[in-house]
Short mmCIF file of C-alpha atoms in Angstrom, two decimals:
data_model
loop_
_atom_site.label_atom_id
_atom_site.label_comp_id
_atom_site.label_asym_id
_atom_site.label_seq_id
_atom_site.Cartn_x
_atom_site.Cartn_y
_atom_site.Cartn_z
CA UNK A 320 130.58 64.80 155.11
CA UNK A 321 126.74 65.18 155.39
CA UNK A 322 125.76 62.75 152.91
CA UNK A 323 128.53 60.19 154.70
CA UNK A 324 126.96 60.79 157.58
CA UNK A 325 123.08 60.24 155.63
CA UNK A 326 124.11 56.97 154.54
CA UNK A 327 125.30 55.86 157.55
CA UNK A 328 122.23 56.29 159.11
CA UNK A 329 120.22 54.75 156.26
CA UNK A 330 121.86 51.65 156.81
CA UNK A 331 121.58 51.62 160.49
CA UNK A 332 117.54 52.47 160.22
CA UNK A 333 116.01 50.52 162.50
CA UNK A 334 113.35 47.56 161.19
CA UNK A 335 111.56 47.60 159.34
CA UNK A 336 112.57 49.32 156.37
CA UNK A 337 113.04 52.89 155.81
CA UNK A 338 110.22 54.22 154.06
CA UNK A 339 110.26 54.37 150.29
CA UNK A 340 110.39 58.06 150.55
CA UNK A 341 114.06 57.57 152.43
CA UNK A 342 114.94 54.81 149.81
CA UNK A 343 114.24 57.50 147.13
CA UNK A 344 116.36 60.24 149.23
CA UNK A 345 119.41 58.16 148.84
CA UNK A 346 119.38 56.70 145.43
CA UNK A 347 118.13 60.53 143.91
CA UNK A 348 121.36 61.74 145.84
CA UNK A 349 123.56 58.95 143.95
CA UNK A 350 122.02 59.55 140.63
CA UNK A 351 123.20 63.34 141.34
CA UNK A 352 126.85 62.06 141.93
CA UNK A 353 126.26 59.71 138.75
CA UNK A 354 127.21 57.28 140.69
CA UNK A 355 125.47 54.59 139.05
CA UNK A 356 127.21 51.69 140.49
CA UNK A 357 125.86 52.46 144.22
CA UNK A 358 122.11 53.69 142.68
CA UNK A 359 121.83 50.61 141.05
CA UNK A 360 123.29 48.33 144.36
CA UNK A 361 120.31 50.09 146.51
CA UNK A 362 117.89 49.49 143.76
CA UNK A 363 118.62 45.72 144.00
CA UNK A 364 118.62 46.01 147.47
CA UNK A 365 114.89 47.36 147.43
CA UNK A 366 113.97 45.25 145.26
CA UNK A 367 115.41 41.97 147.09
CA UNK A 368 113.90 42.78 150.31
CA UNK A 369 112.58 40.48 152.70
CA UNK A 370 108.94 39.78 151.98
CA UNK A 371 107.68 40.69 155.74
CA UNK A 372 109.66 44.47 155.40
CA UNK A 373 109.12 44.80 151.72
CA UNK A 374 108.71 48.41 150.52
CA UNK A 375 107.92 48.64 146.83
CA UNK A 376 108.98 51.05 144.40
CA UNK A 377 107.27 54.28 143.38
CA UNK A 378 107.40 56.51 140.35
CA UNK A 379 110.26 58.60 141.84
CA UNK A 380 112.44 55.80 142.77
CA UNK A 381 111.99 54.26 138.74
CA UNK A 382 112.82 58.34 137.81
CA UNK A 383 115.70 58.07 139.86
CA UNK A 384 116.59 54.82 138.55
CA UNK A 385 116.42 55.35 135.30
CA UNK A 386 118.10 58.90 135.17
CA UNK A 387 121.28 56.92 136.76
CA UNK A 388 120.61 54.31 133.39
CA UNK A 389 121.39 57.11 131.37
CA UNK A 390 124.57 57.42 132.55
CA UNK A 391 125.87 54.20 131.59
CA UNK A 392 128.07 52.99 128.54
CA UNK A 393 125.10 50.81 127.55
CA UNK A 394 121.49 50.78 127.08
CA UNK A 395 121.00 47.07 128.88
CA UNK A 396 120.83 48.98 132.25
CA UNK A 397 118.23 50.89 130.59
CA UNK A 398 116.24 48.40 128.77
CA UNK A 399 115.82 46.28 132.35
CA UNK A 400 114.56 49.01 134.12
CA UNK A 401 112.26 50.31 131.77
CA UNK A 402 110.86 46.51 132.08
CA UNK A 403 110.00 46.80 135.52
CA UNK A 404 108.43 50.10 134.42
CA UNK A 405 105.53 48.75 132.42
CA UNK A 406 105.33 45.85 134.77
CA UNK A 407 104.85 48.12 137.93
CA UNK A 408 102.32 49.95 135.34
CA UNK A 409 104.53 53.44 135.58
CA UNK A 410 105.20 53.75 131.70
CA UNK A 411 102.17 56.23 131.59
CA UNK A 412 103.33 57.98 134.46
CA UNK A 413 104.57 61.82 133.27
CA UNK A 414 108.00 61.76 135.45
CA UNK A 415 108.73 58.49 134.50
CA UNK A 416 108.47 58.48 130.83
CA UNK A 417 110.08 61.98 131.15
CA UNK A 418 113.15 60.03 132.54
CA UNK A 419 112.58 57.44 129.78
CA UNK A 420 112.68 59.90 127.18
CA UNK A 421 115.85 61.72 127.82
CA UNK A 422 117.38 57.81 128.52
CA UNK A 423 116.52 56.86 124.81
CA UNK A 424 117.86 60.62 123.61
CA UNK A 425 120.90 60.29 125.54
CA UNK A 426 121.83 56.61 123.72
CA UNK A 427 120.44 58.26 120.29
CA UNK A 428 117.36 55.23 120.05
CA UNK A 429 114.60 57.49 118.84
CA UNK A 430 112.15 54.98 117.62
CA UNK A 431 111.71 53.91 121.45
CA UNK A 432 111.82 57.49 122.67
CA UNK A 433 108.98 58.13 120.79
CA UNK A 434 107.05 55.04 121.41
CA UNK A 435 107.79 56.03 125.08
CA UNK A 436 106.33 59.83 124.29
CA UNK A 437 103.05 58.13 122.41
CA UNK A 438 102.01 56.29 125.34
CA UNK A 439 102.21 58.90 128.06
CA UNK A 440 98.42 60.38 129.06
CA UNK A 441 100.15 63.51 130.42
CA UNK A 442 102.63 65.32 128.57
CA UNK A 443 104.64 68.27 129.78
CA UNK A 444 107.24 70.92 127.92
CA UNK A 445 110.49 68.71 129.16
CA UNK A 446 108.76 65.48 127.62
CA UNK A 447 108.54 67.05 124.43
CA UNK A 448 111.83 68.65 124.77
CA UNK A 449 113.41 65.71 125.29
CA UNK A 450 111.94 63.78 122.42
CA UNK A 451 112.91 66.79 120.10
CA UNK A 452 116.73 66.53 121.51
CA UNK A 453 116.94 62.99 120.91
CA UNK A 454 116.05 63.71 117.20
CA UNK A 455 118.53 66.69 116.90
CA UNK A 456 121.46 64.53 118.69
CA UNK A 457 120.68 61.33 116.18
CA UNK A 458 120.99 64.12 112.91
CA UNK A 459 117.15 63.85 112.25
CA UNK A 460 116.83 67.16 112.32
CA UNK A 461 113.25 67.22 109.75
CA UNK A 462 111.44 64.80 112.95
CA UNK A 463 113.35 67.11 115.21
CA UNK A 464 111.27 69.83 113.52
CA UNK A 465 107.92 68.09 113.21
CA UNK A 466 107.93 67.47 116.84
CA UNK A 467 109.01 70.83 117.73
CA UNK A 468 106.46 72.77 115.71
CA UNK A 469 103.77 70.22 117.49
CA UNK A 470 104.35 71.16 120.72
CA UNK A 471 101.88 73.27 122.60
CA UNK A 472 104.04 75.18 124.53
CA UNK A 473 107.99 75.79 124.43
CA UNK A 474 110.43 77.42 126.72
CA UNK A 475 113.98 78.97 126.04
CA UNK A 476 115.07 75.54 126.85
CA UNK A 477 113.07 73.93 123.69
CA UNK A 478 114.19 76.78 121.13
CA UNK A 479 118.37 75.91 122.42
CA UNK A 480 117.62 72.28 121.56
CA UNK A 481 116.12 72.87 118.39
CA UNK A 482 118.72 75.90 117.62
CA UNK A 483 121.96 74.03 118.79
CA UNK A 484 120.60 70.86 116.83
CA UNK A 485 120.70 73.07 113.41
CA UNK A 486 124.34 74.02 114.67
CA UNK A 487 125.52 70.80 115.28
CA UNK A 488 124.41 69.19 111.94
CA UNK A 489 125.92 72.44 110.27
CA UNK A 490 122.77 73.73 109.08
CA UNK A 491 123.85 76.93 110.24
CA UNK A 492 120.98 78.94 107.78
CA UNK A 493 118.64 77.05 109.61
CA UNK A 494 120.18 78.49 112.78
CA UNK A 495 119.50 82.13 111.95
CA UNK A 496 116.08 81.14 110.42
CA UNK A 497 114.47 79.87 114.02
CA UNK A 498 116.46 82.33 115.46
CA UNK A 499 114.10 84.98 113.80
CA UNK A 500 110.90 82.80 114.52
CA UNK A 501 111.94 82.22 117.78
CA UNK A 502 112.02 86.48 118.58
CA UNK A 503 108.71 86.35 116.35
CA UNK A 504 106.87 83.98 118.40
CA UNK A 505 105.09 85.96 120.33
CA UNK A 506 103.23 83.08 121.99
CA UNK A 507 106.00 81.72 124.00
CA UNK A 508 107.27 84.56 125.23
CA UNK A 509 110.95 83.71 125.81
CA UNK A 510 114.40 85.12 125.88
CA UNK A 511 117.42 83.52 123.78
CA UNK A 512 119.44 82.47 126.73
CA UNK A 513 123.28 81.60 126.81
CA UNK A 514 123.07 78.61 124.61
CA UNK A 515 120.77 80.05 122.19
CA UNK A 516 122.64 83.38 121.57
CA UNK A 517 126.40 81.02 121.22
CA UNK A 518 124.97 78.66 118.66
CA UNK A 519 123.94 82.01 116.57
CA UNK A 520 126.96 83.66 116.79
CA UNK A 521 129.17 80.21 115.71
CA UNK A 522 126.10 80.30 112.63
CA UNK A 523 127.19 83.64 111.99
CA UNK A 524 131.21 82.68 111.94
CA UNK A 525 130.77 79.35 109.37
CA UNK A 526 128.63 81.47 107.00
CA UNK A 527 130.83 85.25 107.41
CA UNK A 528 127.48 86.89 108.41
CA UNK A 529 129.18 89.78 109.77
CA UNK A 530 125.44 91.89 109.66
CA UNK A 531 123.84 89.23 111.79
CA UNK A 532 126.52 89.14 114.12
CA UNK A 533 126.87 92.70 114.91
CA UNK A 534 123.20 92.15 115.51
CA UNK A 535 122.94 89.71 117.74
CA UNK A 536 126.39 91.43 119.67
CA UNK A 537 124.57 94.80 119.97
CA UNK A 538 121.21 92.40 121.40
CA UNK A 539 123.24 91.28 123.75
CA UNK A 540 124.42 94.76 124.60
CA UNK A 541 121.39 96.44 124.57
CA UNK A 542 119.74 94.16 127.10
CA UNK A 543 122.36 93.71 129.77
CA UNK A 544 123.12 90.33 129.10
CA UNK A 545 126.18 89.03 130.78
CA UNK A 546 129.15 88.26 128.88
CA UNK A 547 130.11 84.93 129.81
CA UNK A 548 133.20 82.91 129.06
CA UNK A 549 130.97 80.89 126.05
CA UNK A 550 129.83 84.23 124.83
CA UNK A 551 133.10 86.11 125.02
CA UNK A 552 134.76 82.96 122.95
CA UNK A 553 131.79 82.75 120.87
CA UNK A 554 132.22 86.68 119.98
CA UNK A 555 135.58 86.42 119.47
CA UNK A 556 135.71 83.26 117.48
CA UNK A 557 132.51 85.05 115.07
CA UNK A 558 134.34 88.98 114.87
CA UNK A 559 137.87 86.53 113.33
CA UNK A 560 136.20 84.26 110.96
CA UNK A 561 134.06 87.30 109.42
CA UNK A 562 137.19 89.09 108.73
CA UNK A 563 136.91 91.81 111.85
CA UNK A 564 139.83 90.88 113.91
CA UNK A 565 140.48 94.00 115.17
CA UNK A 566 136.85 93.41 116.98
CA UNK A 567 137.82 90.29 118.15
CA UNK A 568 141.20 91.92 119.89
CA UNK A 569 138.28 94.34 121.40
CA UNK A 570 136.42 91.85 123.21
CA UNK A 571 139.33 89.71 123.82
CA UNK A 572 141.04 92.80 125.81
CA UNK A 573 137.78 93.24 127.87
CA UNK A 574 137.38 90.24 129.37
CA UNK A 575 138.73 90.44 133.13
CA UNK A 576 140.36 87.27 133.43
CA UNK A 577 140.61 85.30 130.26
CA UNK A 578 140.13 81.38 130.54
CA UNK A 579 142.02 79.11 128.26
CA UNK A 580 138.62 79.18 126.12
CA UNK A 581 138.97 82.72 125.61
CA UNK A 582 142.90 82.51 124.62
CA UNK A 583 142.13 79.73 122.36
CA UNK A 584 139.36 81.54 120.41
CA UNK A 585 142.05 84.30 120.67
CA UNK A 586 144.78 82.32 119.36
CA UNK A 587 142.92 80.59 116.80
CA UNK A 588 141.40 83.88 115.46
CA UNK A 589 144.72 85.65 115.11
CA UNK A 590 146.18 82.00 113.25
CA UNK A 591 143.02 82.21 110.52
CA UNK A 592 144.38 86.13 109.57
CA UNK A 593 148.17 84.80 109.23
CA UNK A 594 149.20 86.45 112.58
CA UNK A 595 151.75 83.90 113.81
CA UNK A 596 153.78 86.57 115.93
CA UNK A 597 150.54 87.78 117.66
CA UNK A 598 149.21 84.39 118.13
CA UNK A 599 152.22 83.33 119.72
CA UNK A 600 152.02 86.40 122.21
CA UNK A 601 148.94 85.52 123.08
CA UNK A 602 150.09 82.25 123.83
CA UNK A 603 152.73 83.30 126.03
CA UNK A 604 150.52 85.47 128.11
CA UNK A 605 148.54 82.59 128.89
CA UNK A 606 151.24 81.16 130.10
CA UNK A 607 152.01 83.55 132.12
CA UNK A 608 148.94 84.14 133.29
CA UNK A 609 149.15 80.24 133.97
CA UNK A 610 146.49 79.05 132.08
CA UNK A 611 146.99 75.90 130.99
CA UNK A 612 146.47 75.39 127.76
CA UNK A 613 144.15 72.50 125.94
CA UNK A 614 144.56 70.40 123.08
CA UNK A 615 142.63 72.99 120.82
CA UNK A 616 144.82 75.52 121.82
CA UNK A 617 148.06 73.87 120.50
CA UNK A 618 146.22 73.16 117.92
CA UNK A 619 145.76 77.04 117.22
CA UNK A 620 148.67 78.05 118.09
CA UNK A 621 150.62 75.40 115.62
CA UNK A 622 148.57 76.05 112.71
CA UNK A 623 149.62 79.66 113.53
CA UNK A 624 153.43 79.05 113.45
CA UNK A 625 152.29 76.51 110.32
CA UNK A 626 150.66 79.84 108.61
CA UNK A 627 153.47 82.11 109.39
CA UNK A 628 156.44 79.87 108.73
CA UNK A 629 157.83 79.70 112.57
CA UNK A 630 159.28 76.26 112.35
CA UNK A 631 161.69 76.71 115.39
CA UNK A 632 158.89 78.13 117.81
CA UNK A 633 156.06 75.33 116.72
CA UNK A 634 158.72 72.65 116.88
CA UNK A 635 159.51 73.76 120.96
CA UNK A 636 155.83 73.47 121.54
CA UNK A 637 155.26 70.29 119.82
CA UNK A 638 157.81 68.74 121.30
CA UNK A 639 157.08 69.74 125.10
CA UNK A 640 153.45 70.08 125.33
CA UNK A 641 153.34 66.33 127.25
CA UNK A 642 156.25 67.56 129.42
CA UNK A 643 154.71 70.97 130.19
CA UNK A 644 151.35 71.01 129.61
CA UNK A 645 150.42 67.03 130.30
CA UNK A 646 149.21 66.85 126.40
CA UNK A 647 149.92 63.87 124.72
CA UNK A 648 150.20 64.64 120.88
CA UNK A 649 147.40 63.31 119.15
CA UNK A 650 146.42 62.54 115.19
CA UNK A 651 145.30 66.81 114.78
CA UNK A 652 148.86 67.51 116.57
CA UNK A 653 150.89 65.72 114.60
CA UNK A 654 149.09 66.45 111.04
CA UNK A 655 149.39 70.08 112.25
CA UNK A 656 152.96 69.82 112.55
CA UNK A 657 153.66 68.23 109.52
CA UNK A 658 151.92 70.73 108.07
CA UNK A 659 154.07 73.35 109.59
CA UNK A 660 157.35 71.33 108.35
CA UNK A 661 156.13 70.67 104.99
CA UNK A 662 155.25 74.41 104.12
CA UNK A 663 158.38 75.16 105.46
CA UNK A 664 159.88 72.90 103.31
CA UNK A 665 161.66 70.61 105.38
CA UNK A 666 160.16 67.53 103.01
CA UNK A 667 162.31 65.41 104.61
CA UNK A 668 162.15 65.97 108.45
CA UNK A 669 158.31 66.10 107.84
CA UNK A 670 158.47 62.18 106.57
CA UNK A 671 160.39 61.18 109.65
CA UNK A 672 157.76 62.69 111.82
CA UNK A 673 154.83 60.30 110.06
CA UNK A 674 157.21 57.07 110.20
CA UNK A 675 157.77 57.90 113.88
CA UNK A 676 154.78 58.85 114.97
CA UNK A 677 153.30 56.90 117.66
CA UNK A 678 149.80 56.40 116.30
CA UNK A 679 149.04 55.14 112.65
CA UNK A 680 149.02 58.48 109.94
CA UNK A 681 145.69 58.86 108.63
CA UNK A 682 144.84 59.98 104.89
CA UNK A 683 145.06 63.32 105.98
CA UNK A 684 148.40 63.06 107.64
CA UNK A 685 150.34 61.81 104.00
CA UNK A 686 147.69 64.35 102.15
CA UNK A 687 149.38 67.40 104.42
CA UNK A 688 152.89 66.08 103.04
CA UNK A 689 151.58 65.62 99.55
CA UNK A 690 149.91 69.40 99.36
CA UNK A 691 153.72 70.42 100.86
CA UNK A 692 155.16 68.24 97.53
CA UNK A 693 153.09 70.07 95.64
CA UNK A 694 153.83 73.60 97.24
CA UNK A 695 157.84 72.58 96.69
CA UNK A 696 157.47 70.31 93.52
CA UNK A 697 159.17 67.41 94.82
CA UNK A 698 157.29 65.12 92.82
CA UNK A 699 159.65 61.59 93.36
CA UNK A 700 158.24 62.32 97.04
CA UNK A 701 155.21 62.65 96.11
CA UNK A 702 154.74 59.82 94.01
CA UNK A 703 156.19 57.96 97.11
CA UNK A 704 153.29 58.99 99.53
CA UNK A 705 150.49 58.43 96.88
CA UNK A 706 151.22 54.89 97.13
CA UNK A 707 150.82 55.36 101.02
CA UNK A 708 147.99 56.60 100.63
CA UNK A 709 146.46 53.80 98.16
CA UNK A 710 147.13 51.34 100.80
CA UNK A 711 145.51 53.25 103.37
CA UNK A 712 142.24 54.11 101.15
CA UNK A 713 141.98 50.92 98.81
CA UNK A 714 138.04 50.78 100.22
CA UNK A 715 137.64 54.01 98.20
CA UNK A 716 138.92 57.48 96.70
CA UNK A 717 140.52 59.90 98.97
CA UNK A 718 140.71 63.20 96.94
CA UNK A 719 144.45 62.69 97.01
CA UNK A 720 144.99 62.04 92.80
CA UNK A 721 143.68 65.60 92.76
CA UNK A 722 146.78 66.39 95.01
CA UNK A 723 148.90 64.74 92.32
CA UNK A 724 147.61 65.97 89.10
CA UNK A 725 148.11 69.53 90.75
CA UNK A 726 152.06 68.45 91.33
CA UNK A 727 152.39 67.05 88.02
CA UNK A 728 150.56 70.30 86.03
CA UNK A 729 152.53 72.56 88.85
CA UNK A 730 155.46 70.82 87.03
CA UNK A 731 154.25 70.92 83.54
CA UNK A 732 154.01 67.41 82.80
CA UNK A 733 150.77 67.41 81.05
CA UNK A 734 151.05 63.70 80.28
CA UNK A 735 150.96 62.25 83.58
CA UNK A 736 148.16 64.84 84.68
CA UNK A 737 146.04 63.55 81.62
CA UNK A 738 147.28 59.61 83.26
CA UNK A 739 145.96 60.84 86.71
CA UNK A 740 142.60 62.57 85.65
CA UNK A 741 141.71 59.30 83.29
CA UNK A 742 142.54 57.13 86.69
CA UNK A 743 140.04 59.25 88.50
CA UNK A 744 137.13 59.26 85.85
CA UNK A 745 137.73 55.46 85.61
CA UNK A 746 136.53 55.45 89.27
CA UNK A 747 133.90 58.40 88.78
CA UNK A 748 135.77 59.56 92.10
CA UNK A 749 133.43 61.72 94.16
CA UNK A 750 134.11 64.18 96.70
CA UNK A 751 131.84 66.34 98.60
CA UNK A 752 129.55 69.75 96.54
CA UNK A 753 131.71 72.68 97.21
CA UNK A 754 129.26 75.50 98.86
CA UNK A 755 129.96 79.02 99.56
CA UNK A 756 127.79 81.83 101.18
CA UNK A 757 127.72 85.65 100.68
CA UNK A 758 126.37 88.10 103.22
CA UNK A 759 124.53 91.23 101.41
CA UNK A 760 122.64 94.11 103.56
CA UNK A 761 122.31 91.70 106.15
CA UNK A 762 120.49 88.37 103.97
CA UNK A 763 123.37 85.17 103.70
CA UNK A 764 122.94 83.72 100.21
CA UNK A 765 123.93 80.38 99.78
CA UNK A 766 125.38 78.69 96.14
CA UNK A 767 126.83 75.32 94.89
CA UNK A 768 128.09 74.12 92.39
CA UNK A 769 126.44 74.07 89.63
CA UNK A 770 123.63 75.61 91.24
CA UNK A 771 120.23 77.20 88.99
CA UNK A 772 118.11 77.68 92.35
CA UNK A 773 119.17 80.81 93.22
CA UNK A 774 116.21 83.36 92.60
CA UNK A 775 118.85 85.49 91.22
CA UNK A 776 120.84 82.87 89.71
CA UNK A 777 120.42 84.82 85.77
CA UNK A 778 121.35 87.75 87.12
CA UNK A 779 124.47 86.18 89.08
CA UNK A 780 125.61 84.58 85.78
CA UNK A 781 124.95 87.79 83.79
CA UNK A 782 127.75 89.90 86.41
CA UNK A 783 130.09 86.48 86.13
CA UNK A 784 130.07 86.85 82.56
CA UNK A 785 130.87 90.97 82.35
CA UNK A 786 133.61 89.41 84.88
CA UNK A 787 135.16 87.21 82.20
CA UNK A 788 135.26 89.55 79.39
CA UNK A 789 136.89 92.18 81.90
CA UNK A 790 139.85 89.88 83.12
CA UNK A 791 139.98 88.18 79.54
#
């Protein structure tokens, strides 16, 4: 009501123009409501004034202006406005390239970000925050780095960029690393805040660091920190993925009033240990809590009834989550269901589903069926969807012959695995390193395959070989 009220009187301001310090008032209050449409309709306004009431532009109204440009679909916006920039002679000017900074992050354009950066006089902590987020969001994590160990001062803010960057390109030793520098830097001074402390504790749950963990949960203990919803899910989500689920049922039951992240990390947790019937308890007393769930949370709580063989209960949800819940089924729902049909066995049924379904199957739709072929050695099925699944990935390999030779030798018809493997070596197919990590008195060790970089590596091998003899 206030601001209706505030632009009603701007446009009723008597003449001559409001001053540019009212003109900035209203477009800062759009940008707020990112409502770039209206921002950029005032901005044109200004700019088209009549000569004899002109008011010009300042470095606030371009910050304004160009904070709205990073809210667009498209960098055009942008890319104008950052020309009247340099022609006003504002490019220099520290809020302005701060603004242009975080634009360029935003659309993941780091090359003018940091041609942006260079040409500023006056730099401040957000302007090199900014440039270091752009890197991190773009998956340049090693500029990300050089930038970040370059600046002269950072804040709790800079470490959660740099930290949360690590995360999201899964370089979750990395994580753990600069969390450790970050408590050693002594020269910044700063706390892990919220951000910080969930990125290390989803580090902790990819790599089963339960020692680091427990850590960074008795940190946030011993200081008072408050458990928020993102920390509570984060907790519970690292306790079940390092094998402690009985920890993550202790935070779980703390909470006051669960959200539907908490449930989900709940759900999802009890779903990875093969807990169908608790999951789907869980479930229910969301629903009765009513607490809607998300997508991610029928995704959970199918892969639960998938795990535990509850065909009847997954189909029910499946089925109604548009009609209950408002969630239309997409490409993880339905592979999760097929998944649930095909373990079960029901071959068949499972097939229907992908022919019905209302968006096109992707490879890992007919691979779910083909692993269920395998699991139930129905190989004229399977022999069926691998010809699917050519036409779908003719541009490449899909990892799906491996899939078949594992149904033929599951079968014990050597010939056609020998056929399948001589296909494959034909096309030198590739697939991704397999990596695994081991926690040990508190230090995550990470191997590959094939791996001789290992400082213990001889010493690994030695224990693998004692191994062999044992079991041999």
């Amino acid at each position: 009501m206030e601001f209706t009220s505030a632009r009603l009187l701007f446009f009723h301001y008597p003449l001559p123009s409001p001053p540019i310090l009212i003109w900035n008032l209203i477009i800062r209050t759009y940008c707020k409501l990112q409502n770039s449409s209206e921002s950029f309709s005032l901005f044109r306004l200004l700019l088209n004034l009549d000569p004899l009431i002109r008011v010009h532009p300042d470095e606030y109204t371009f910050t304004f202006i160009v904070t709205s440009c990073a809210h667009q679909r498209s960098i055009v916006h942008g890319k104008i406005v950052h020309g009247l920039v340099v022609k006003n002679g504002l490019e220099s000017n520290l809020y302005v390239g701060n603004s242009l900074i975080n634009m360029y992050a935003v659309f993941k354009i780091t090359d003018d970000a940091y041609k942006v950066f260079d040409k500023m006089t006056e730099r401040d902590v957000f302007s090199w925050t900014s440039l270091v987020c752009g890197y991190a969001n773009n998956g340049e994590m090693d500029q990300a780095c050089e930038i970040f160990y370059k600046m002269p001062q950072r804040n709790d803010v800079s470490w959660a960029v740099i930290i949360s960057g690590f995360a999201g390109n899964g370089r979750y030793m990395e994580v753990l690393v600069c969390l450790n520098e970050m408590f050693c830097a002594v020269e910044d001074k700063v706390r892990p805040n919220e951000a910080v402390l969930v990125c290390a504790l989803s580090a902790c749950a990819n790599l089963g660091a339960l020692e680091q963990g427990n850590w960074i949960h008795a940190y946030i203990m011993r200081n008072d920190i408050l458990c928020s919803s993102n920390i509570s899910t984060a907790l519970i989500d690292m306790y079940a993925k390092c094998g402690r689920i009985d920890c993550a049922r202790l935070i779980f039951n703390r909470i006051p009033r669960p959200d539907v992240h908490n449930f989900t990390s709940m759900i999802s947790g009890l779903s990875y240990h093969g807990l169908g019937e608790d999951s789907l308890t869980v479930f229910n007393m969301m629903l009765d809590k009513k607490v809607n769930p998300n997508e991610v949370t029928i995704i959970g709580v199918l892969n639960a009834c998938s795990h535990s063989g509850l065909v009847e209960e997954g189909s029910s949800i499946f089925y109604n989550m548009e009609t209950l819940w408002g969630l239309k089924p997409q490409i993880e729902h339905y592979g999760c269901y097929v998944d649930l049909l095909g373990r079960a066995g029901y071959l068949e049924k499972a097939l229907e589903v992908v022919k019905s379904m209302q968006i096109k199957p992707d490879i890992v739709i007919w691979r779910a069926l083909l692993s269920a072929c395998r699991i139930h050695r129905n190989i004229f099925l399977g022999n069926s969807i691998i010809d699917f699944i050519k036409q779908l990935n003719s541009a490449g390999p899909s990892g799906s012959e491996v899939l078949l030779s594992n149904l033929y030798a599951s079968l014990g018809n050597w010939e056609k695995v020998s056929e399948v493997r001589k296909a494959m070596g034909q096309r030198k197919t590739q697939s991704d390193i397999g990596c695994s990590w081991i926690e040990v008195n508190g230090v995550v060790h990470e191997f590959r395959v094939a791996d001789k970089l290992h400082p213990q590596i001889l010493e690994v091998l030695d224990k693998l070989n004692e191994l062999w003899i044992v079991l041999s």
